[in-house]
Coordinates of C-alpha atoms and ligand atoms in Angstrom, one line a residue:
X1 CA -5.7 23.6 15.6
X2 CA -7.1 23.0 12.2
X3 CA -8.2 19.5 11.5
X4 CA -6.5 18.3 8.4
X5 CA -7.4 15.4 6.1
X6 CA -4.3 13.7 7.5
X7 CA -5.6 14.0 11.0
X8 CA -8.9 12.5 9.9
X9 CA -7.1 9.6 8.2
X10 CA -4.9 9.0 11.3
X11 CA -8.0 9.0 13.5
X12 CA -9.9 6.5 11.3
X13 CA -6.8 4.3 11.0
X14 CA -6.1 4.4 14.7
X15 CA -9.7 3.8 15.7
X16 CA -10.0 0.7 13.4
X17 CA -6.7 -0.7 14.4
X18 CA -7.3 -0.3 18.1
X19 CA -10.8 -1.7 17.9
X20 CA -9.5 -4.8 16.1
X21 CA -6.7 -5.1 18.7
X22 CA -9.2 -4.8 21.5
X23 CA -11.4 -7.6 20.0
X24 CA -8.4 -9.7 19.5
X25 CA -7.1 -9.2 23.0
X26 CA -10.5 -9.9 24.5
X27 CA -10.7 -13.2 22.5
X28 CA -7.3 -14.2 23.7
X29 CA -8.1 -13.3 27.3
X30 CA -11.4 -15.2 27.4
X31 CA -10.1 -18.2 25.6
X32 CA -7.1 -18.3 28.0
X33 CA -9.5 -18.0 31.0
X34 CA -11.8 -20.8 29.6
X35 CA -8.8 -23.0 29.0
X36 CA -7.6 -22.5 32.6
X37 CA -11.2 -23.2 34.0
X38 CA -11.6 -26.3 31.8
X39 CA -8.3 -27.6 33.1
X40 CA -9.7 -27.2 36.6
X41 CA -13.0 -28.8 35.6
X42 CA -11.1 -31.8 34.3
X43 CA -9.1 -32.1 37.5
X44 CA -12.2 -31.9 39.6
X45 CA -13.9 -34.5 37.6
X46 CA -11.0 -37.0 37.8
X47 CA -10.8 -36.5 41.6
X48 CA -14.5 -37.0 42.0
X49 CA -14.5 -40.2 39.9
X50 CA -11.7 -41.7 42.0
X51 CA -13.5 -40.8 45.3
X52 CA -16.8 -42.2 44.1
X53 CA -15.1 -45.4 42.9
X54 CA -13.4 -45.9 46.2
X55 CA -16.6 -45.3 48.2
X56 CA -17.6 -42.6 50.6
X57 CA -18.1 -43.3 54.3
X58 CA -21.2 -42.1 56.1
X59 CA -21.4 -39.8 59.1
X60 CA -19.6 -36.6 60.0
X61 CA -16.4 -36.6 61.8
X62 CA -13.0 -35.0 61.5
X63 CA -11.5 -38.4 60.6
X64 CA -13.9 -39.1 57.8
X65 CA -13.2 -35.7 56.4
X66 CA -9.5 -36.2 56.5
X67 CA -9.9 -39.5 54.8
X68 CA -12.0 -37.8 52.1
X69 CA -9.4 -35.1 51.7
X70 CA -6.8 -37.8 51.3
X71 CA -9.0 -39.8 48.9
X72 CA -9.9 -36.9 46.7
X73 CA -6.6 -35.1 47.0
X74 CA -8.7 -31.9 47.3
X75 CA -9.0 -29.9 50.5
X76 CA -12.5 -28.6 49.5
X77 CA -14.9 -31.5 49.9
X78 CA -18.5 -31.6 50.8
X79 CA -21.1 -34.4 50.7
X80 CA -24.7 -33.4 50.8
X81 CA -28.2 -35.0 50.4
X82 CA -30.9 -33.9 47.9
X83 CA -32.0 -31.0 50.2
X84 CA -28.5 -29.7 50.4
X85 CA -27.9 -30.9 54.0
X86 CA -24.2 -31.5 54.4
X87 CA -22.9 -34.7 55.9
X88 CA -19.2 -34.3 55.3
X89 CA -17.4 -31.0 54.8
X90 CA -13.8 -30.0 54.9
X91 CA -14.5 -26.3 55.1
X92 CA -12.9 -25.5 58.3
X93 CA -16.1 -25.3 60.5
X94 CA -18.6 -28.1 59.9
X95 CA -21.6 -25.8 59.6
X96 CA -20.1 -23.9 56.6
X97 CA -21.1 -24.6 53.1
X98 CA -20.7 -23.2 49.7
X99 CA -23.8 -21.5 48.5
X100 CA -26.4 -24.2 47.6
X101 CA -28.0 -24.2 44.2
X102 CA -30.7 -26.7 44.4
X103 CA -31.2 -27.2 40.6
X104 CA -27.6 -28.2 40.3
X105 CA -27.9 -30.6 43.3
X106 CA -31.1 -32.1 41.8
X107 CA -29.3 -32.5 38.4
X108 CA -26.6 -34.4 40.2
X109 CA -29.1 -36.7 41.8
X110 CA -30.5 -37.3 38.3
X111 CA -27.0 -38.7 37.5
X112 CA -25.7 -35.6 35.6
X113 CA -22.7 -33.8 37.0
X114 CA -22.3 -30.0 36.5
X115 CA -20.0 -27.2 37.4
X116 CA -20.6 -23.9 39.0
X117 CA -18.6 -20.8 39.9
X118 CA -19.4 -19.2 43.3
X119 CA -17.9 -16.7 45.6
X120 CA -17.4 -17.9 49.1
X121 CA -16.0 -15.6 51.8
X122 CA -14.7 -13.3 49.2
X123 CA -12.9 -16.1 47.4
X124 CA -14.0 -17.5 44.0
X125 CA -14.5 -21.2 43.7
X126 CA -15.2 -23.7 40.9
X127 CA -17.5 -26.4 42.2
X128 CA -18.3 -29.7 40.7
X129 CA -21.6 -31.4 41.7
X130 CA -21.0 -35.1 41.2
X131 CA -23.5 -38.0 41.7
X132 CA -22.3 -40.6 44.2
X133 CA -25.3 -42.8 45.1
X134 CA -29.1 -42.4 45.5
X135 CA -28.9 -40.3 48.7
X136 CA -25.6 -38.4 48.3
X137 CA -23.8 -36.2 46.0
X138 CA -20.2 -35.1 46.2
X139 CA -19.3 -31.4 45.8
X140 CA -15.6 -30.8 45.1
X141 CA -14.3 -27.3 44.9
X142 CA -11.2 -25.6 43.6
X143 CA -10.2 -22.1 44.5
X144 CA -10.0 -19.8 41.5
X145 CA -7.8 -17.3 43.3
X146 CA -4.7 -18.4 41.4
X147 CA -6.5 -18.3 38.1
X148 CA -7.9 -14.9 39.0
X149 CA -4.4 -13.7 39.9
X150 CA -3.0 -14.9 36.6
X151 CA -5.8 -13.3 34.7
X152 CA -5.2 -10.1 36.7
X153 CA -1.6 -10.2 35.6
X154 CA -2.6 -10.6 32.0
X155 CA -4.9 -7.6 32.3
X156 CA -2.3 -5.6 34.0
X157 CA 0.2 -6.5 31.2
X158 CA -2.3 -5.5 28.6
X159 CA -3.2 -2.1 30.2
X160 CA 0.5 -1.4 30.9
X161 CA 1.2 -2.0 27.2
X162 CA -1.8 0.0 26.1
X163 CA -0.2 3.5 26.1
X164 CA 2.7 2.1 24.1
X165 CA 0.4 0.4 21.6
X166 CA -1.7 3.5 21.4
X167 CA 1.3 5.8 20.7
X168 CA 2.7 3.3 18.1
X169 CA -0.6 3.0 16.3
X170 CA -1.2 6.7 16.2
X171 CA 2.4 7.5 15.1
X172 CA 2.3 4.7 12.5
X173 CA -1.2 5.8 11.3
X174 CA 0.0 9.4 11.1
X175 CA 2.9 8.2 8.9
X176 CA 0.7 6.1 6.7
X177 CA -1.8 8.9 6.3
X178 CA 1.1 11.2 5.4
X179 CA 2.2 8.8 2.7
X180 CA -1.3 8.3 1.4
X181 CA -1.9 12.0 0.9
X182 CA 1.7 12.8 -0.3
X183 CA 0.5 13.2 -3.9
X184 CA -2.1 15.7 -2.8
X185 CA 0.6 17.6 -0.8
X186 CA 2.8 17.5 -3.9
X187 CA -0.1 18.8 -6.0
X188 CA -0.7 21.6 -3.6
X189 CA 3.0 22.5 -3.5
X190 CA 3.3 22.4 -7.3
X191 CA 0.1 24.5 -7.7
X192 CA 1.6 26.9 -5.2
X193 CA 4.9 27.2 -7.2
X194 CA 2.9 27.6 -10.4
X195 CA 0.9 30.4 -8.7
X196 CA 4.3 32.1 -8.1
X197 CA 5.1 31.8 -11.8
X198 CA 7.1 28.6 -12.1
X199 CA 5.2 26.9 -14.9
X200 CA 7.8 24.3 -15.6
X201 CA 7.1 22.5 -12.4
X202 CA 5.7 19.0 -12.7
X203 CA 4.8 16.2 -10.2
X204 CA 6.8 13.0 -10.3
X205 CA 4.8 10.2 -11.8
X206 CA 6.1 7.4 -9.6
X207 CA 3.3 7.1 -7.1
X208 CA 1.9 3.7 -6.5
X209 CA -1.8 3.2 -7.2
X210 CA -3.7 3.7 -10.5
X211 CA -6.0 6.4 -9.2
X212 CA -3.1 8.5 -8.0
X213 CA -1.1 8.0 -11.1
X214 CA -4.1 9.1 -13.2
X215 CA -4.6 12.1 -11.1
X216 CA -1.0 13.1 -11.4
X217 CA -1.0 12.4 -15.2
X218 CA -4.2 14.6 -15.7
X219 CA -2.7 17.3 -13.5
X220 CA 0.6 17.3 -15.4
X221 CA -1.2 17.3 -18.8
X222 CA -3.2 20.3 -17.6
X223 CA 0.0 22.0 -16.7
X224 CA 1.4 21.3 -20.1
X225 CA -1.6 22.9 -21.8
X226 CA -1.5 25.9 -19.4
X227 CA 2.2 26.3 -20.0
X228 CA 1.6 26.2 -23.8
X229 CA -1.1 28.8 -23.5
X230 CA 0.8 31.1 -21.2
X231 CA 3.9 30.9 -23.3
X232 CA 1.9 31.5 -26.4
X233 CA 0.3 34.5 -24.8
X234 CA 3.6 35.9 -23.6
X235 CA 5.1 35.5 -27.1
X236 CA 2.1 37.1 -28.6
X237 CA 2.3 40.1 -26.2
X238 CA 6.0 40.6 -26.8
X239 CA 5.4 40.2 -30.6
X240 CA 2.6 42.8 -30.5
X241 CA 4.8 45.3 -28.7
X242 CA 7.7 44.6 -31.0
X243 CA 5.5 44.9 -34.2
X244 CA 4.0 48.2 -33.0
X245 CA 7.3 49.6 -31.7
X246 CA 9.2 49.2 -34.9
X247 CA 7.0 51.4 -37.2
X248 CA 6.6 53.9 -34.3
X249 CA 10.4 54.1 -33.9
X250 CA 10.8 54.5 -37.6
X251 CA 8.2 57.3 -37.7
X252 CA 9.6 59.1 -34.7
X253 CA 13.2 58.9 -36.2
X254 CA 12.2 60.2 -39.6
X255 CA 10.1 63.0 -38.1
X256 CA 12.8 64.1 -35.8
X257 CA 15.5 64.1 -38.5
X258 CA 13.2 66.0 -40.9
X259 CA 12.4 68.7 -38.3
X260 CA 16.1 69.4 -37.6
X261 CA 16.2 72.0 -40.3
X262 CA 14.1 73.6 -42.9
X263 CA 13.5 71.5 -46.1
X264 CA 12.2 71.8 -49.6
X265 CA 8.5 70.8 -50.1
X266 CA 9.7 67.8 -52.2
X267 CA 11.7 66.5 -49.3
X268 CA 8.7 66.8 -46.9
X269 CA 6.6 65.0 -49.5
X270 CA 9.0 62.2 -49.7
X271 CA 9.2 61.8 -45.9
X272 CA 5.4 62.0 -45.6
X273 CA 5.1 59.2 -48.2
X274 CA 7.5 57.0 -46.2
X275 CA 5.7 57.8 -43.0
X276 CA 2.4 57.0 -44.7
X277 CA 3.8 53.5 -45.4
X278 CA 4.5 53.0 -41.7
X279 CA 1.2 54.4 -40.6
X280 CA -0.6 52.1 -43.0
X281 CA 1.3 49.2 -41.6
X282 CA 0.3 50.2 -38.0
X283 CA -3.2 50.7 -39.2
X284 CA -3.3 47.2 -40.7
X285 CA -1.7 45.6 -37.6
X286 CA -4.2 47.3 -35.3
X287 CA -7.1 46.2 -37.6
X288 CA -5.9 42.7 -37.7
X289 CA -5.3 42.5 -34.0
X290 CA -8.7 43.9 -33.3
X291 CA -10.3 41.3 -35.6
X292 CA -8.3 38.5 -33.8
X293 CA -9.2 39.8 -30.4
X294 CA -12.9 39.8 -31.3
X295 CA -12.5 36.3 -32.8
X296 CA -10.9 35.1 -29.5
X297 CA -13.8 36.5 -27.5
X298 CA -16.3 35.1 -29.9
X299 CA -18.0 38.4 -30.5
X300 CA -18.0 38.3 -34.3
X301 CA -21.4 37.7 -35.7
X302 CA -21.5 36.1 -39.1
X303 CA -23.7 37.8 -41.6
X304 CA -24.3 34.9 -43.9
X305 CA -25.5 35.1 -47.4
X306 CA -25.0 33.0 -50.6
X307 CA -21.8 34.0 -52.2
X308 CA -20.6 33.1 -55.7
X309 CA -17.0 32.1 -54.9
X310 CA -15.8 32.4 -58.5
X311 CA -17.2 35.9 -58.8
X312 CA -15.6 36.9 -55.5
X313 CA -12.2 35.5 -56.6
X314 CA -12.5 37.5 -59.9
X315 CA -13.1 40.7 -58.0
X316 CA -10.1 40.0 -55.7
X317 CA -7.8 39.4 -58.7
X318 CA -9.2 42.6 -60.3
X319 CA -8.5 44.6 -57.1
X320 CA -4.8 43.6 -57.3
X321 CA -4.5 44.4 -61.0
X322 CA -1.9 47.1 -60.4
X323 CA 0.4 44.9 -58.4
X324 CA 0.1 42.1 -60.9
X325 CA 1.2 44.4 -63.7
X326 CA 3.9 45.9 -61.6
X327 CA 5.5 42.5 -61.1
X328 CA 4.6 41.2 -64.6
X329 CA 2.8 38.2 -63.1
X330 CA 0.5 35.9 -65.0
X331 CA -2.6 35.0 -63.1
X332 CA -4.5 31.9 -64.3
X333 CA -8.1 31.6 -63.1
X334 CA -9.4 28.0 -63.4
X335 CA -12.9 28.1 -62.0
X336 CA -15.5 25.3 -62.0
X337 CA -19.0 26.8 -62.3
X338 CA -21.2 27.5 -60.5
X339 CA -20.0 27.5 -56.9
X340 CA -22.2 29.1 -54.3
X341 CA -21.4 29.1 -50.6
X342 CA -23.4 30.3 -47.6
X343 CA -21.0 32.5 -45.7
X344 CA -20.1 36.0 -44.4
X345 CA -19.0 37.6 -47.6
X346 CA -16.7 40.2 -46.0
X347 CA -14.8 37.6 -43.9
X348 CA -14.4 35.2 -46.9
X349 CA -13.2 38.1 -49.0
X350 CA -10.6 38.9 -46.3
X351 CA -9.5 35.2 -46.2
X352 CA -9.2 34.8 -49.9
X353 CA -7.5 38.2 -50.3
X354 CA -4.9 37.3 -47.7
X355 CA -4.0 34.2 -49.7
X356 CA -3.9 36.0 -53.0
X357 CA -1.9 38.9 -51.5
X358 CA 0.6 36.4 -50.1
X359 CA 1.0 34.7 -53.5
X360 CA 1.6 38.2 -55.1
X361 CA 4.0 39.2 -52.4
X362 CA 6.1 36.1 -52.3
X363 CA 6.2 35.3 -56.1
X364 CA 9.1 36.9 -57.9
X365 CA 8.6 39.1 -61.0
X366 CA 7.3 37.3 -64.1
X367 CA 6.0 34.4 -62.0
X368 CA 2.6 32.7 -62.3
X369 CA -0.2 32.4 -59.9
X370 CA -3.0 29.9 -60.5
X371 CA -6.3 30.3 -58.7
X372 CA -8.4 27.2 -58.9
X373 CA -11.9 26.3 -57.7
X374 CA -13.4 22.8 -57.6
X375 CA -16.5 21.1 -56.3
X376 CA -15.8 17.6 -54.9
X377 CA -17.5 15.2 -52.5
X378 CA -15.5 17.0 -49.7
X379 CA -17.0 20.3 -50.5
X380 CA -15.7 23.3 -52.4
X381 CA -11.9 23.6 -52.7
X382 CA -10.1 26.8 -53.6
X383 CA -6.4 26.7 -54.2
X384 CA -3.7 29.3 -54.8
X385 CA -0.6 28.0 -56.5
X386 CA 2.4 30.3 -57.0
X387 CA 5.9 30.0 -58.4
X388 CA 7.5 31.7 -55.3
X389 CA 10.0 30.1 -52.9
X390 CA 7.3 27.9 -51.3
X391 CA 7.3 27.2 -47.5
X392 CA 10.0 24.9 -45.9
X393 CA 8.4 21.8 -44.4
X394 CA 9.4 22.7 -40.8
X395 CA 7.5 26.0 -41.1
X396 CA 4.3 24.7 -42.7
X397 CA 2.3 24.3 -39.4
X398 CA 3.7 27.5 -37.9
X399 CA 2.9 29.9 -40.7
X400 CA -0.7 29.9 -39.4
X401 CA 0.5 31.1 -36.0
X402 CA 0.2 34.8 -35.1
X403 CA 3.2 36.9 -36.2
X404 CA 5.1 33.9 -37.5
X405 CA 7.0 34.7 -40.6
X406 CA 9.4 32.4 -42.5
X407 CA 11.7 35.2 -43.6
X408 CA 11.1 38.0 -41.1
X409 CA 13.1 40.8 -42.8
X410 CA 11.7 40.2 -46.2
X411 CA 8.1 40.0 -45.2
X412 CA 8.4 43.1 -43.0
X413 CA 9.9 45.0 -45.8
X414 CA 6.9 44.1 -47.9
X415 CA 4.6 45.4 -45.2
X416 CA 3.6 42.1 -43.8
X417 CA 3.0 41.6 -40.1
X418 CA 2.5 37.8 -40.0
X419 CA -1.2 38.0 -39.0
X420 CA -2.8 37.3 -42.4
X421 CA -2.7 33.5 -42.3
X422 CA -3.8 33.4 -38.7
X423 CA -6.8 35.4 -39.6
X424 CA -7.5 33.4 -42.7
X425 CA -7.3 30.1 -40.8
X426 CA -9.7 31.5 -38.2
X427 CA -12.2 32.6 -40.9
X428 CA -12.1 29.3 -42.7
X429 CA -12.5 27.2 -39.6
X430 CA -15.3 29.5 -38.3
X431 CA -17.1 28.5 -41.6
X432 CA -16.5 24.8 -40.8
X433 CA -13.7 24.5 -43.4
X434 CA -10.0 23.7 -43.3
X435 CA -6.8 25.1 -44.7
X436 CA -3.5 23.4 -45.6
X437 CA -0.3 24.2 -47.4
X438 CA 2.2 22.2 -49.3
X439 CA 4.9 22.9 -51.9
X440 CA 4.5 22.0 -55.5
X441 CA 7.2 20.0 -57.3
X442 CA 8.4 23.2 -58.9
X443 CA 8.9 24.6 -55.4
X444 CA 6.0 27.1 -55.3
X445 CA 3.5 27.1 -52.4
X446 CA 0.0 25.7 -52.8
X447 CA -2.6 26.9 -50.2
X448 CA -5.8 24.9 -50.3
X449 CA -9.0 25.8 -48.6
X450 CA -11.9 23.2 -48.3
X451 CA -15.3 24.6 -47.5
X452 CA -18.1 22.2 -46.5
X453 CA -21.2 22.7 -48.6
X454 CA -23.7 20.9 -46.3
X455 CA -23.0 22.5 -42.9
X456 CA -22.4 26.0 -44.2
Ligands
ATP501 N1 2.7 32.1 -50.9 C1 3.7 32.1 -50.1 N2 4.9 31.8 -50.4 C2 5.9 31.8 -49.6 N3 5.8 32.1 -48.3 C3 4.6 32.4 -47.8 C4 3.5 32.5 -48.7 N4 2.4 32.8 -47.9 C5 2.9 33.0 -46.7 N5 4.2 32.8 -46.6 C6 5.0 32.9 -45.4 O1 4.2 32.8 -44.3 C7 4.3 33.9 -43.4 C8 3.0 34.2 -42.8 O2 2.1 34.7 -43.7 P1 1.0 35.8 -43.3 O3 0.1 36.0 -44.4 O4 0.4 35.3 -42.0 O5 1.9 37.1 -42.9 P2 2.5 38.2 -43.8 O6 2.1 38.0 -45.2 O7 4.0 38.3 -43.5 O8 1.9 39.5 -43.2 P3 0.3 40.0 -43.4 O9 -0.4 38.9 -44.1 O10 -0.1 40.1 -42.0 O11 0.4 41.3 -44.1 C9 4.9 35.0 -44.3 O12 5.6 35.9 -43.6 C10 5.7 34.2 -45.3 O13 7.0 34.0 -44.7
MG502 MG1 0.0 37.8 -45.7

């Protein structure tokens, strides 16, 4: 049998309870015995005082002994001198005597009475040594047989109850131990269910005791966080497969349809162009996923150098010149000079490009995009303000999540996969900065990055 913690607790509980019970029973037993003996002592003393007061005759004859028995009211009487020689005795034959203890006899001759317990012919006696006069002491005895019998009964009662007490204590202890470790059992059961995949399981909080409640609370909090992570991971995995499947299905479909019959070169060209769009999308998704996976595993090494933020922003705007013209957008660049930041240039380029790309993508034709830089006591701030639809308040936190898009169809049509802001946020935070978004009064979105100048 495996020894469990419950068994150990039961053993400790039973051992302590039984030990206390034994100590208590012994105390009761001995104090009961003492009280019985002291009753006898009192009786003997009273009898001796009466006999001494009435006077004790000299000599040794059956008559005198009878008188003594009558006087003392006790059938065990002896009168002896200082040497222990007996002059009067009621003990059946005249030569018999209780065991003599000279020190006690001497003590009585010195005027101090004392008690003794002796065994005589297999029977226990309580004996009082009482001073009578200069040459004699009185020894009065009382058989302790009855007292012994009573104590024996008490012991018997205790030992006959012992198995019952033992069973009760062990059963009770086992029960209490069970209740004490119930939260641990629940923890184990819950952990087991979770192991089998039921992440919604929680332990009830209504256990008495602060320590247990804290343990349960910490465990449940841990489960909340695991559940969030696992669900996020599941969502991410299903999003990844969905994002990859859609362009692949589109590619497969268009290739299959195209191959059904012979076509003119212009038709092939058009299909290839469409397919290139999907391939580019797939390429971008796989690049972005790879970057995020490396970021998650902390295997991106920053190659830091001093970067002129304004110059970098100017280059980004320039790179997007065609798109700006295509949509007839106005781009306002309001830079505060000079702004140098120690960072990984490629990564910062990626982050700022994502924000500018979003502004371009989500701003309708003829709109305006304002790119602004500023140095404040917080650090360097870079903001992108567009005249697009903005971001509804309920989506503002979530747009930084992987694959999250406010308007799924629209952003997919524009080639977006919903990873840009997640990557941007990671890059900015890796450089010790922060990113936030709000809507301008005119409705457009304002994304603001703050980069710390000191700890970069
Ligand atoms: N300037 C903006 N105006 C309005 N909505 C925006 C803007 N920037 C981002 N969003 C919303 O936030 C979502 C997430 O943006 P994110 O850059 O992560 O993905 P995406 O642009 O759709 O795809 P990707 O950047 O991966 O090509 C977008 O789909 C869009 O709904
Ligand atoms: Mg984007």
